[in-house]
Structure formats: structure tokens, C-alpha cells
Amino acid sequence: MAIITPPYADPGRAAFEELDTYTMNFLLAGSHPELKPAMGFPMPNSASYEQFSVLGLNAAGKLVMATEGSDAAAATGTLTFSGTGTANDTVTIGGTVYTLVAAADAEYEVTIGASAAATAANFAAVVNGTDLNETPANPDVTASVASAVVTLTARQTGAVGNSITTTESGTGTSFGAAAMSGGADQGGVQATFVLAHATALGASGTTNGPCWYSGCFNIDALVWDASFDTDAKKLAAFRGAPTPTTILTAKRG
């Protein structure tokens, strides 16, 4: 079978490609790009890595096992209407205060409906800026409604959304908590290097791990963190790696 030569669509950035067959040896797959001489990077104390481990740099600039990152998540919160609401009841999201009234005729006012579900729908419209009074959309959250429950979702993904406060006054409305929750930053350590040979460091001292930053590697020959539990994750592991890494990973077609 012919060897597929992966193009450099974005020089200096890692990518991947599936190949029909392996060439050279078990570690390398394909003939492009060439394996580059190893660069040394500092290791954290008490670390021990096997040869051909897939590594990245932690926040301190030291080598650690690369991990499959979790996607960032947006914080959410729920506001339940147990009744239609009472005039002058307020609901506060972050720094924005909404007031329930008999008939809204100004921004940030919510018309009390004939049922709890109707008031919830009116409230969601005001939060989203789609009410008849053209209230500006809430800068922190969007709202969706199901029956008499309004779900708020932070506009910005990440743990920052967990700091959005949610409070209410009066009767007939209740937040699930005093602040949004569930927001999470993107996790994981970017796969950036392949360790050239086994390296260990004791509880003290310093040493550098010799790492390849270019080559087309057979995914089955590399040592992966357990979070890379599928071929698809391994093939895409080096995508987004910083310059000068140009590592590609491959498998049999």
C-alpha cells in the first residue's frame, strides 16, 4: 500500500493523519515529518516516566503526563415559580434586579401572569431581552423555561460562572441555590512531546527529560495516560500543541 504523506496545513502546529501502513519501525509510522533531535525539559520531583510517554507541560513549566482534557462547562441555576408571584417581588441575577408587577411598562419589569408557568415565561423573556419593553438582555446569563421552571445558563463557560449570585424576595419564587453552579474550566494537559527514553527524578534535585517534538508516531507504541482511552483521542491528542511541536500520530487504516 502507498504511504500517505500528511500535509503541513498549519506549520508549527500538531495534527494527525491515518496511514495505510507503517514504515521505518514500530515507533514511527509513515515517513513524514522526520524525527527531530530531543529537547530537554525540567521534570517535577518524584516523577518517573516510561520511554515513549506522551507528555506536556504543567503550569510550572515541568513535564507531566498529558491528559485528555474535559470540555469547559457553563454554570447553571434554576428559578421555580410555585405561584404567579406578588407585585413588587424581586429576582436578582448577578447585579441585575427584576421586579414583578401587575402590568409591565418599563425595563426590568415582569408581568405577573395568570399562572405560575405564564409568569415564568414572562420572566425568561425579560432576562433574554425579548420582552415588549425591550429590556437589555442580561449580560451574565440566558434563560430557558419549561412549565414553571426557568433555567439560567451562564453566557461564559468556565468556573467564573459559579460566582453569579441568584436571589429572590417575596413569595412564589425560589432559586435552587444562592449562586450558579456547575461551571468548569477546560481541563487536561496538552499533549506536546514524546519522551525519548525513560527518565526519573527523586524527591530532590533537578533533571531534564529528553523529548521529541516532531515525528509521525504509531499510537500503539506510545505510553498514554489512561484518559486517552480510544484511538480517536490518541489520533487527535497533539492537535493545538504549541510551536515548535509538529507531532503527528497514526494508526493502521
PDB file of C-alpha atoms in Angstrom:
ATOM      1  CA  MET A   1       0.000   0.000   0.000  1.00  0.00           C
ATOM      2  CA  ALA A   2       1.082   3.542  -0.620  1.00  0.00           C
ATOM      3  CA  ILE A   3       2.152   5.766   2.234  1.00  0.00           C
ATOM      4  CA  ILE A   4       0.006   8.830   2.773  1.00  0.00           C
ATOM      5  CA  THR A   5       2.139  11.886   3.430  1.00  0.00           C
ATOM      6  CA  PRO A   6       0.276  14.245   5.759  1.00  0.00           C
ATOM      7  CA  PRO A   7       0.475  17.887   4.647  1.00  0.00           C
ATOM      8  CA  TYR A   8       1.506  20.736   6.914  1.00  0.00           C
ATOM      9  CA  ALA A   9      -1.769  22.613   6.795  1.00  0.00           C
ATOM     10  CA  ASP A  10      -0.655  24.754   9.717  1.00  0.00           C
ATOM     11  CA  PRO A  11       3.153  24.706  10.110  1.00  0.00           C
ATOM     12  CA  GLY A  12       4.306  24.652  13.681  1.00  0.00           C
ATOM     13  CA  ARG A  13       1.060  23.115  14.921  1.00  0.00           C
ATOM     14  CA  ALA A  14       0.415  19.468  15.703  1.00  0.00           C
ATOM     15  CA  ALA A  15      -2.031  17.449  13.628  1.00  0.00           C
ATOM     16  CA  PHE A  16      -2.804  13.830  12.825  1.00  0.00           C
ATOM     17  CA  GLU A  17      -3.390  11.513   9.907  1.00  0.00           C
ATOM     18  CA  GLU A  18      -4.428   7.925   9.319  1.00  0.00           C
ATOM     19  CA  LEU A  19      -1.961   5.852   7.339  1.00  0.00           C
ATOM     20  CA  ASP A  20      -2.494   2.637   5.423  1.00  0.00           C
ATOM     21  CA  THR A  21       0.638   1.018   6.767  1.00  0.00           C
ATOM     22  CA  TYR A  22       3.676   1.553   8.943  1.00  0.00           C
ATOM     23  CA  THR A  23       7.190   2.101   7.724  1.00  0.00           C
ATOM     24  CA  MET A  24      10.618   2.562   9.367  1.00  0.00           C
ATOM     25  CA  ASN A  25       9.924   0.772  12.674  1.00  0.00           C
ATOM     26  CA  PHE A  26       7.292   0.098  15.307  1.00  0.00           C
ATOM     27  CA  LEU A  27       7.645   3.514  16.941  1.00  0.00           C
ATOM     28  CA  LEU A  28       7.387   5.601  13.792  1.00  0.00           C
ATOM     29  CA  ALA A  29       4.507   5.434  11.343  1.00  0.00           C
ATOM     30  CA  GLY A  30       4.980   6.906   7.894  1.00  0.00           C
ATOM     31  CA  SER A  31       7.890   8.839   6.511  1.00  0.00           C
ATOM     32  CA  HIS A  32       6.981  12.457   7.212  1.00  0.00           C
ATOM     33  CA  PRO A  33       7.822  14.541   9.198  1.00  0.00           C
ATOM     34  CA  GLU A  34      11.297  13.430  10.262  1.00  0.00           C
ATOM     35  CA  LEU A  35      12.027  12.598  13.865  1.00  0.00           C
ATOM     36  CA  LYS A  36      13.730  15.650  15.370  1.00  0.00           C
ATOM     37  CA  PRO A  37      16.534  15.608  17.972  1.00  0.00           C
ATOM     38  CA  ALA A  38      15.198  15.691  21.516  1.00  0.00           C
ATOM     39  CA  MET A  39      14.934  18.857  23.577  1.00  0.00           C
ATOM     40  CA  GLY A  40      15.263  18.733  27.369  1.00  0.00           C
ATOM     41  CA  PHE A  41      12.551  19.992  29.710  1.00  0.00           C
ATOM     42  CA  PRO A  42      12.583  20.065  33.533  1.00  0.00           C
ATOM     43  CA  MET A  43      10.817  17.341  35.477  1.00  0.00           C
ATOM     44  CA  PRO A  44       8.950  17.695  38.770  1.00  0.00           C
ATOM     45  CA  ASN A  45      10.361  15.964  41.836  1.00  0.00           C
ATOM     46  CA  SER A  46       9.466  12.310  42.406  1.00  0.00           C
ATOM     47  CA  ALA A  47       8.380  11.855  38.793  1.00  0.00           C
ATOM     48  CA  SER A  48       9.104   8.731  36.770  1.00  0.00           C
ATOM     49  CA  TYR A  49       8.124   8.278  33.120  1.00  0.00           C
ATOM     50  CA  GLU A  50       8.434   5.321  30.773  1.00  0.00           C
ATOM     51  CA  GLN A  51      10.143   5.599  27.408  1.00  0.00           C
ATOM     52  CA  PHE A  52       7.837   6.939  24.685  1.00  0.00           C
ATOM     53  CA  SER A  53       5.466   8.535  27.216  1.00  0.00           C
ATOM     54  CA  VAL A  54       3.207  11.284  25.848  1.00  0.00           C
ATOM     55  CA  LEU A  55       3.953  14.377  27.926  1.00  0.00           C
ATOM     56  CA  GLY A  56       3.002  18.007  28.269  1.00  0.00           C
ATOM     57  CA  LEU A  57       3.991  20.937  30.460  1.00  0.00           C
ATOM     58  CA  ASN A  58       2.136  21.860  33.631  1.00  0.00           C
ATOM     59  CA  ALA A  59       1.549  25.421  34.865  1.00  0.00           C
ATOM     60  CA  ALA A  60       5.043  25.433  36.375  1.00  0.00           C
ATOM     61  CA  GLY A  61       6.628  24.545  33.018  1.00  0.00           C
ATOM     62  CA  LYS A  62       7.568  20.992  34.056  1.00  0.00           C
ATOM     63  CA  LEU A  63       6.934  17.708  32.291  1.00  0.00           C
ATOM     64  CA  VAL A  64       3.858  15.712  33.289  1.00  0.00           C
ATOM     65  CA  MET A  65       1.807  13.018  31.606  1.00  0.00           C
ATOM     66  CA  ALA A  66      -0.547  14.580  29.071  1.00  0.00           C
ATOM     67  CA  THR A  67      -4.221  14.063  29.858  1.00  0.00           C
ATOM     68  CA  GLU A  68      -7.343  14.164  27.745  1.00  0.00           C
ATOM     69  CA  GLY A  69      -8.978  17.465  28.590  1.00  0.00           C
ATOM     70  CA  SER A  70     -12.591  17.818  29.602  1.00  0.00           C
ATOM     71  CA  ASP A  71     -14.625  20.474  27.844  1.00  0.00           C
ATOM     72  CA  ALA A  72     -15.400  23.698  29.633  1.00  0.00           C
ATOM     73  CA  ALA A  73     -18.908  23.795  31.102  1.00  0.00           C
ATOM     74  CA  ALA A  74     -21.235  26.703  31.740  1.00  0.00           C
ATOM     75  CA  ALA A  75     -22.723  27.283  35.194  1.00  0.00           C
ATOM     76  CA  THR A  76     -26.484  26.926  35.565  1.00  0.00           C
ATOM     77  CA  GLY A  77     -29.198  27.788  38.077  1.00  0.00           C
ATOM     78  CA  THR A  78     -32.943  27.202  38.348  1.00  0.00           C
ATOM     79  CA  LEU A  79     -35.732  29.513  39.454  1.00  0.00           C
ATOM     80  CA  THR A  80     -39.012  27.803  40.282  1.00  0.00           C
ATOM     81  CA  PHE A  81     -42.323  29.650  40.311  1.00  0.00           C
ATOM     82  CA  SER A  82     -44.610  27.961  42.837  1.00  0.00           C
ATOM     83  CA  GLY A  83     -47.225  30.652  42.290  1.00  0.00           C
ATOM     84  CA  THR A  84     -47.951  33.529  39.968  1.00  0.00           C
ATOM     85  CA  GLY A  85     -45.941  35.925  42.121  1.00  0.00           C
ATOM     86  CA  THR A  86     -46.823  39.095  44.011  1.00  0.00           C
ATOM     87  CA  ALA A  87     -46.397  42.697  42.911  1.00  0.00           C
ATOM     88  CA  ASN A  88     -43.038  44.161  43.970  1.00  0.00           C
ATOM     89  CA  ASP A  89     -41.430  40.732  44.456  1.00  0.00           C
ATOM     90  CA  THR A  90     -37.878  40.908  43.076  1.00  0.00           C
ATOM     91  CA  VAL A  91     -35.482  38.459  41.489  1.00  0.00           C
ATOM     92  CA  THR A  92     -31.791  39.357  41.306  1.00  0.00           C
ATOM     93  CA  ILE A  93     -29.271  37.735  38.956  1.00  0.00           C
ATOM     94  CA  GLY A  94     -25.748  38.987  39.438  1.00  0.00           C
ATOM     95  CA  GLY A  95     -26.160  42.745  39.608  1.00  0.00           C
ATOM     96  CA  THR A  96     -29.476  42.893  37.718  1.00  0.00           C
ATOM     97  CA  VAL A  97     -32.768  43.264  39.611  1.00  0.00           C
ATOM     98  CA  TYR A  98     -36.120  42.252  38.082  1.00  0.00           C
ATOM     99  CA  THR A  99     -39.429  43.341  39.641  1.00  0.00           C
ATOM    100  CA  LEU A 100     -42.762  41.583  39.321  1.00  0.00           C
ATOM    101  CA  VAL A 101     -45.683  43.943  38.577  1.00  0.00           C
ATOM    102  CA  ALA A 102     -49.325  43.664  37.531  1.00  0.00           C
ATOM    103  CA  ALA A 103     -48.575  45.013  34.056  1.00  0.00           C
ATOM    104  CA  ALA A 104     -45.012  45.766  32.976  1.00  0.00           C
ATOM    105  CA  ASP A 105     -44.491  49.114  31.284  1.00  0.00           C
ATOM    106  CA  ALA A 106     -40.761  49.651  31.918  1.00  0.00           C
ATOM    107  CA  GLU A 107     -37.476  47.820  31.537  1.00  0.00           C
ATOM    108  CA  TYR A 108     -36.672  45.086  34.079  1.00  0.00           C
ATOM    109  CA  GLU A 109     -40.347  44.703  34.991  1.00  0.00           C
ATOM    110  CA  VAL A 110     -42.019  41.285  34.720  1.00  0.00           C
ATOM    111  CA  THR A 111     -45.747  40.967  34.180  1.00  0.00           C
ATOM    112  CA  ILE A 112     -47.453  38.635  36.630  1.00  0.00           C
ATOM    113  CA  GLY A 113     -49.279  36.041  34.551  1.00  0.00           C
ATOM    114  CA  ALA A 114     -52.482  34.110  35.062  1.00  0.00           C
ATOM    115  CA  SER A 115     -50.466  31.050  36.142  1.00  0.00           C
ATOM    116  CA  ALA A 116     -47.041  30.228  37.527  1.00  0.00           C
ATOM    117  CA  ALA A 117     -45.958  28.995  34.092  1.00  0.00           C
ATOM    118  CA  ALA A 118     -47.103  32.248  32.473  1.00  0.00           C
ATOM    119  CA  THR A 119     -45.114  34.368  34.921  1.00  0.00           C
ATOM    120  CA  ALA A 120     -42.070  32.115  34.392  1.00  0.00           C
ATOM    121  CA  ALA A 121     -42.331  32.607  30.627  1.00  0.00           C
ATOM    122  CA  ASN A 122     -42.621  36.385  31.063  1.00  0.00           C
ATOM    123  CA  PHE A 123     -39.592  36.386  33.344  1.00  0.00           C
ATOM    124  CA  ALA A 124     -37.470  34.382  30.864  1.00  0.00           C
ATOM    125  CA  ALA A 125     -38.387  36.839  28.100  1.00  0.00           C
ATOM    126  CA  VAL A 126     -37.236  39.810  30.184  1.00  0.00           C
ATOM    127  CA  VAL A 127     -33.936  38.069  31.059  1.00  0.00           C
ATOM    128  CA  ASN A 128     -33.324  37.336  27.370  1.00  0.00           C
ATOM    129  CA  GLY A 129     -34.250  40.853  26.290  1.00  0.00           C
ATOM    130  CA  THR A 130     -37.192  39.718  24.151  1.00  0.00           C
ATOM    131  CA  ASP A 131     -39.976  41.379  26.186  1.00  0.00           C
ATOM    132  CA  LEU A 132     -42.191  44.120  24.783  1.00  0.00           C
ATOM    133  CA  ASN A 133     -40.378  46.781  26.845  1.00  0.00           C
ATOM    134  CA  GLU A 134     -37.084  45.814  25.199  1.00  0.00           C
ATOM    135  CA  THR A 135     -35.218  45.220  28.431  1.00  0.00           C
ATOM    136  CA  PRO A 136     -31.495  44.739  27.683  1.00  0.00           C
ATOM    137  CA  ALA A 137     -30.549  41.080  27.719  1.00  0.00           C
ATOM    138  CA  ASN A 138     -28.915  40.011  30.963  1.00  0.00           C
ATOM    139  CA  PRO A 139     -25.131  40.315  30.493  1.00  0.00           C
ATOM    140  CA  ASP A 140     -24.365  37.219  32.567  1.00  0.00           C
ATOM    141  CA  VAL A 141     -26.983  34.590  31.681  1.00  0.00           C
ATOM    142  CA  THR A 142     -29.554  33.358  29.211  1.00  0.00           C
ATOM    143  CA  ALA A 143     -32.889  31.869  30.265  1.00  0.00           C
ATOM    144  CA  SER A 144     -34.981  28.939  29.083  1.00  0.00           C
ATOM    145  CA  VAL A 145     -38.320  27.893  30.512  1.00  0.00           C
ATOM    146  CA  ALA A 146     -40.152  24.601  30.954  1.00  0.00           C
ATOM    147  CA  SER A 147     -43.533  24.840  32.637  1.00  0.00           C
ATOM    148  CA  ALA A 148     -42.937  26.962  35.775  1.00  0.00           C
ATOM    149  CA  VAL A 149     -39.168  26.423  35.992  1.00  0.00           C
ATOM    150  CA  VAL A 150     -36.682  28.877  34.488  1.00  0.00           C
ATOM    151  CA  THR A 151     -33.177  27.537  33.837  1.00  0.00           C
ATOM    152  CA  LEU A 152     -30.393  30.115  33.737  1.00  0.00           C
ATOM    153  CA  THR A 153     -27.172  29.351  31.849  1.00  0.00           C
ATOM    154  CA  ALA A 154     -24.043  31.454  32.133  1.00  0.00           C
ATOM    155  CA  ARG A 155     -23.048  33.133  28.880  1.00  0.00           C
ATOM    156  CA  GLN A 156     -19.366  32.492  29.611  1.00  0.00           C
ATOM    157  CA  THR A 157     -18.243  28.901  30.084  1.00  0.00           C
ATOM    158  CA  GLY A 158     -15.920  28.042  32.938  1.00  0.00           C
ATOM    159  CA  ALA A 159     -15.783  28.234  36.714  1.00  0.00           C
ATOM    160  CA  VAL A 160     -16.235  32.012  36.533  1.00  0.00           C
ATOM    161  CA  GLY A 161     -19.981  31.425  36.144  1.00  0.00           C
ATOM    162  CA  ASN A 162     -20.177  29.918  39.623  1.00  0.00           C
ATOM    163  CA  SER A 163     -19.755  33.421  41.066  1.00  0.00           C
ATOM    164  CA  ILE A 164     -23.055  34.700  39.602  1.00  0.00           C
ATOM    165  CA  THR A 165     -25.396  35.243  42.541  1.00  0.00           C
ATOM    166  CA  THR A 166     -29.092  34.360  42.360  1.00  0.00           C
ATOM    167  CA  THR A 167     -31.524  35.662  44.990  1.00  0.00           C
ATOM    168  CA  GLU A 168     -35.219  36.411  45.271  1.00  0.00           C
ATOM    169  CA  SER A 169     -37.569  38.222  47.656  1.00  0.00           C
ATOM    170  CA  GLY A 170     -41.245  37.700  48.331  1.00  0.00           C
ATOM    171  CA  THR A 171     -43.266  34.545  47.858  1.00  0.00           C
ATOM    172  CA  GLY A 172     -43.908  32.255  44.940  1.00  0.00           C
ATOM    173  CA  THR A 173     -40.341  32.151  43.588  1.00  0.00           C
ATOM    174  CA  SER A 174     -37.372  30.106  44.741  1.00  0.00           C
ATOM    175  CA  PHE A 175     -33.833  29.622  43.432  1.00  0.00           C
ATOM    176  CA  GLY A 176     -32.198  26.232  43.889  1.00  0.00           C
ATOM    177  CA  ALA A 177     -29.125  27.921  45.401  1.00  0.00           C
ATOM    178  CA  ALA A 178     -27.764  31.361  46.207  1.00  0.00           C
ATOM    179  CA  ALA A 179     -25.345  31.204  43.268  1.00  0.00           C
ATOM    180  CA  MET A 180     -24.983  29.452  39.936  1.00  0.00           C
ATOM    181  CA  SER A 181     -23.088  26.170  39.930  1.00  0.00           C
ATOM    182  CA  GLY A 182     -21.590  23.536  37.652  1.00  0.00           C
ATOM    183  CA  GLY A 183     -19.271  25.846  35.743  1.00  0.00           C
ATOM    184  CA  ALA A 184     -15.946  24.197  34.943  1.00  0.00           C
ATOM    185  CA  ASP A 185     -12.805  25.314  33.136  1.00  0.00           C
ATOM    186  CA  GLN A 186     -11.364  23.183  30.381  1.00  0.00           C
ATOM    187  CA  GLY A 187      -9.216  20.502  31.963  1.00  0.00           C
ATOM    188  CA  GLY A 188      -6.304  18.359  30.890  1.00  0.00           C
ATOM    189  CA  VAL A 189      -2.653  18.832  29.988  1.00  0.00           C
ATOM    190  CA  GLN A 190      -1.956  19.384  26.270  1.00  0.00           C
ATOM    191  CA  ALA A 191      -0.006  16.565  24.617  1.00  0.00           C
ATOM    192  CA  THR A 192       3.164  18.231  23.324  1.00  0.00           C
ATOM    193  CA  PHE A 193       6.125  15.807  23.434  1.00  0.00           C
ATOM    194  CA  VAL A 194       7.156  12.150  23.246  1.00  0.00           C
ATOM    195  CA  LEU A 195       9.782  11.158  25.803  1.00  0.00           C
ATOM    196  CA  ALA A 196      12.904   9.800  24.101  1.00  0.00           C
ATOM    197  CA  HIS A 197      13.962   7.498  26.957  1.00  0.00           C
ATOM    198  CA  ALA A 198      12.795   6.567  30.443  1.00  0.00           C
ATOM    199  CA  THR A 199      13.576   9.287  32.964  1.00  0.00           C
ATOM    200  CA  ALA A 200      13.077   9.592  36.717  1.00  0.00           C
ATOM    201  CA  LEU A 201      13.765  12.187  39.395  1.00  0.00           C
ATOM    202  CA  GLY A 202      13.891  11.665  43.127  1.00  0.00           C
ATOM    203  CA  ALA A 203      12.329  13.719  45.872  1.00  0.00           C
ATOM    204  CA  SER A 204      15.020  16.377  45.441  1.00  0.00           C
ATOM    205  CA  GLY A 205      17.353  17.589  42.736  1.00  0.00           C
ATOM    206  CA  THR A 206      16.757  18.547  39.115  1.00  0.00           C
ATOM    207  CA  THR A 207      16.875  16.779  35.790  1.00  0.00           C
ATOM    208  CA  ASN A 208      15.596  17.291  32.257  1.00  0.00           C
ATOM    209  CA  GLY A 209      13.553  14.824  30.255  1.00  0.00           C
ATOM    210  CA  PRO A 210      14.673  14.480  26.604  1.00  0.00           C
ATOM    211  CA  CYS A 211      11.597  14.924  24.404  1.00  0.00           C
ATOM    212  CA  TRP A 212      10.914  14.603  20.688  1.00  0.00           C
ATOM    213  CA  TYR A 213       8.784  17.410  19.317  1.00  0.00           C
ATOM    214  CA  SER A 214       8.387  16.221  15.721  1.00  0.00           C
ATOM    215  CA  GLY A 215       7.710  12.895  14.095  1.00  0.00           C
ATOM    216  CA  CYS A 216       4.886  10.663  12.907  1.00  0.00           C
ATOM    217  CA  PHE A 217       4.303   8.163  15.722  1.00  0.00           C
ATOM    218  CA  ASN A 218       2.473   4.868  15.926  1.00  0.00           C
ATOM    219  CA  ILE A 219      -0.182   5.366  18.619  1.00  0.00           C
ATOM    220  CA  ASP A 220       0.209   1.753  19.789  1.00  0.00           C
ATOM    221  CA  ALA A 221       3.897   2.248  20.571  1.00  0.00           C
ATOM    222  CA  LEU A 222       3.394   5.302  22.763  1.00  0.00           C
ATOM    223  CA  VAL A 223       2.677   5.308  26.511  1.00  0.00           C
ATOM    224  CA  TRP A 224      -0.544   7.187  27.228  1.00  0.00           C
ATOM    225  CA  ASP A 225      -2.351   8.411  30.297  1.00  0.00           C
ATOM    226  CA  ALA A 226      -5.469   6.325  30.957  1.00  0.00           C
ATOM    227  CA  SER A 227      -7.703   9.242  29.913  1.00  0.00           C
ATOM    228  CA  PHE A 228      -6.694   8.628  26.279  1.00  0.00           C
ATOM    229  CA  ASP A 229      -8.910   5.543  26.131  1.00  0.00           C
ATOM    230  CA  THR A 230      -9.823   5.486  22.434  1.00  0.00           C
ATOM    231  CA  ASP A 231      -7.918   5.605  19.148  1.00  0.00           C
ATOM    232  CA  ALA A 232      -9.799   8.769  18.217  1.00  0.00           C
ATOM    233  CA  LYS A 233      -8.496  10.576  21.307  1.00  0.00           C
ATOM    234  CA  LYS A 234      -4.939   9.402  20.625  1.00  0.00           C
ATOM    235  CA  LEU A 235      -5.082  10.485  16.988  1.00  0.00           C
ATOM    236  CA  ALA A 236      -6.244  13.954  17.977  1.00  0.00           C
ATOM    237  CA  ALA A 237      -4.079  14.284  21.106  1.00  0.00           C
ATOM    238  CA  PHE A 238      -1.456  16.658  19.674  1.00  0.00           C
ATOM    239  CA  ARG A 239      -3.900  18.991  17.961  1.00  0.00           C
ATOM    240  CA  GLY A 240      -3.394  22.506  19.276  1.00  0.00           C
ATOM    241  CA  ALA A 241       0.095  21.825  20.653  1.00  0.00           C
ATOM    242  CA  PRO A 242       2.249  24.972  20.749  1.00  0.00           C
ATOM    243  CA  THR A 243       5.109  25.715  18.370  1.00  0.00           C
ATOM    244  CA  PRO A 244       7.583  24.149  17.640  1.00  0.00           C
ATOM    245  CA  THR A 245       5.740  20.850  18.083  1.00  0.00           C
ATOM    246  CA  THR A 246       4.762  19.215  14.786  1.00  0.00           C
ATOM    247  CA  ILE A 247       3.951  15.722  16.028  1.00  0.00           C
ATOM    248  CA  LEU A 248       1.523  13.568  14.081  1.00  0.00           C
ATOM    249  CA  THR A 249       0.021  10.311  15.324  1.00  0.00           C
ATOM    250  CA  ALA A 250      -1.141   7.463  13.104  1.00  0.00           C
ATOM    251  CA  LYS A 251      -2.728   4.012  13.134  1.00  0.00           C
ATOM    252  CA  ARG A 252      -3.392   1.274  10.629  1.00  0.00           C
ATOM    253  CA  GLY A 253      -6.172   2.106   8.177  1.00  0.00           C
TER     254      GLY A 253
END
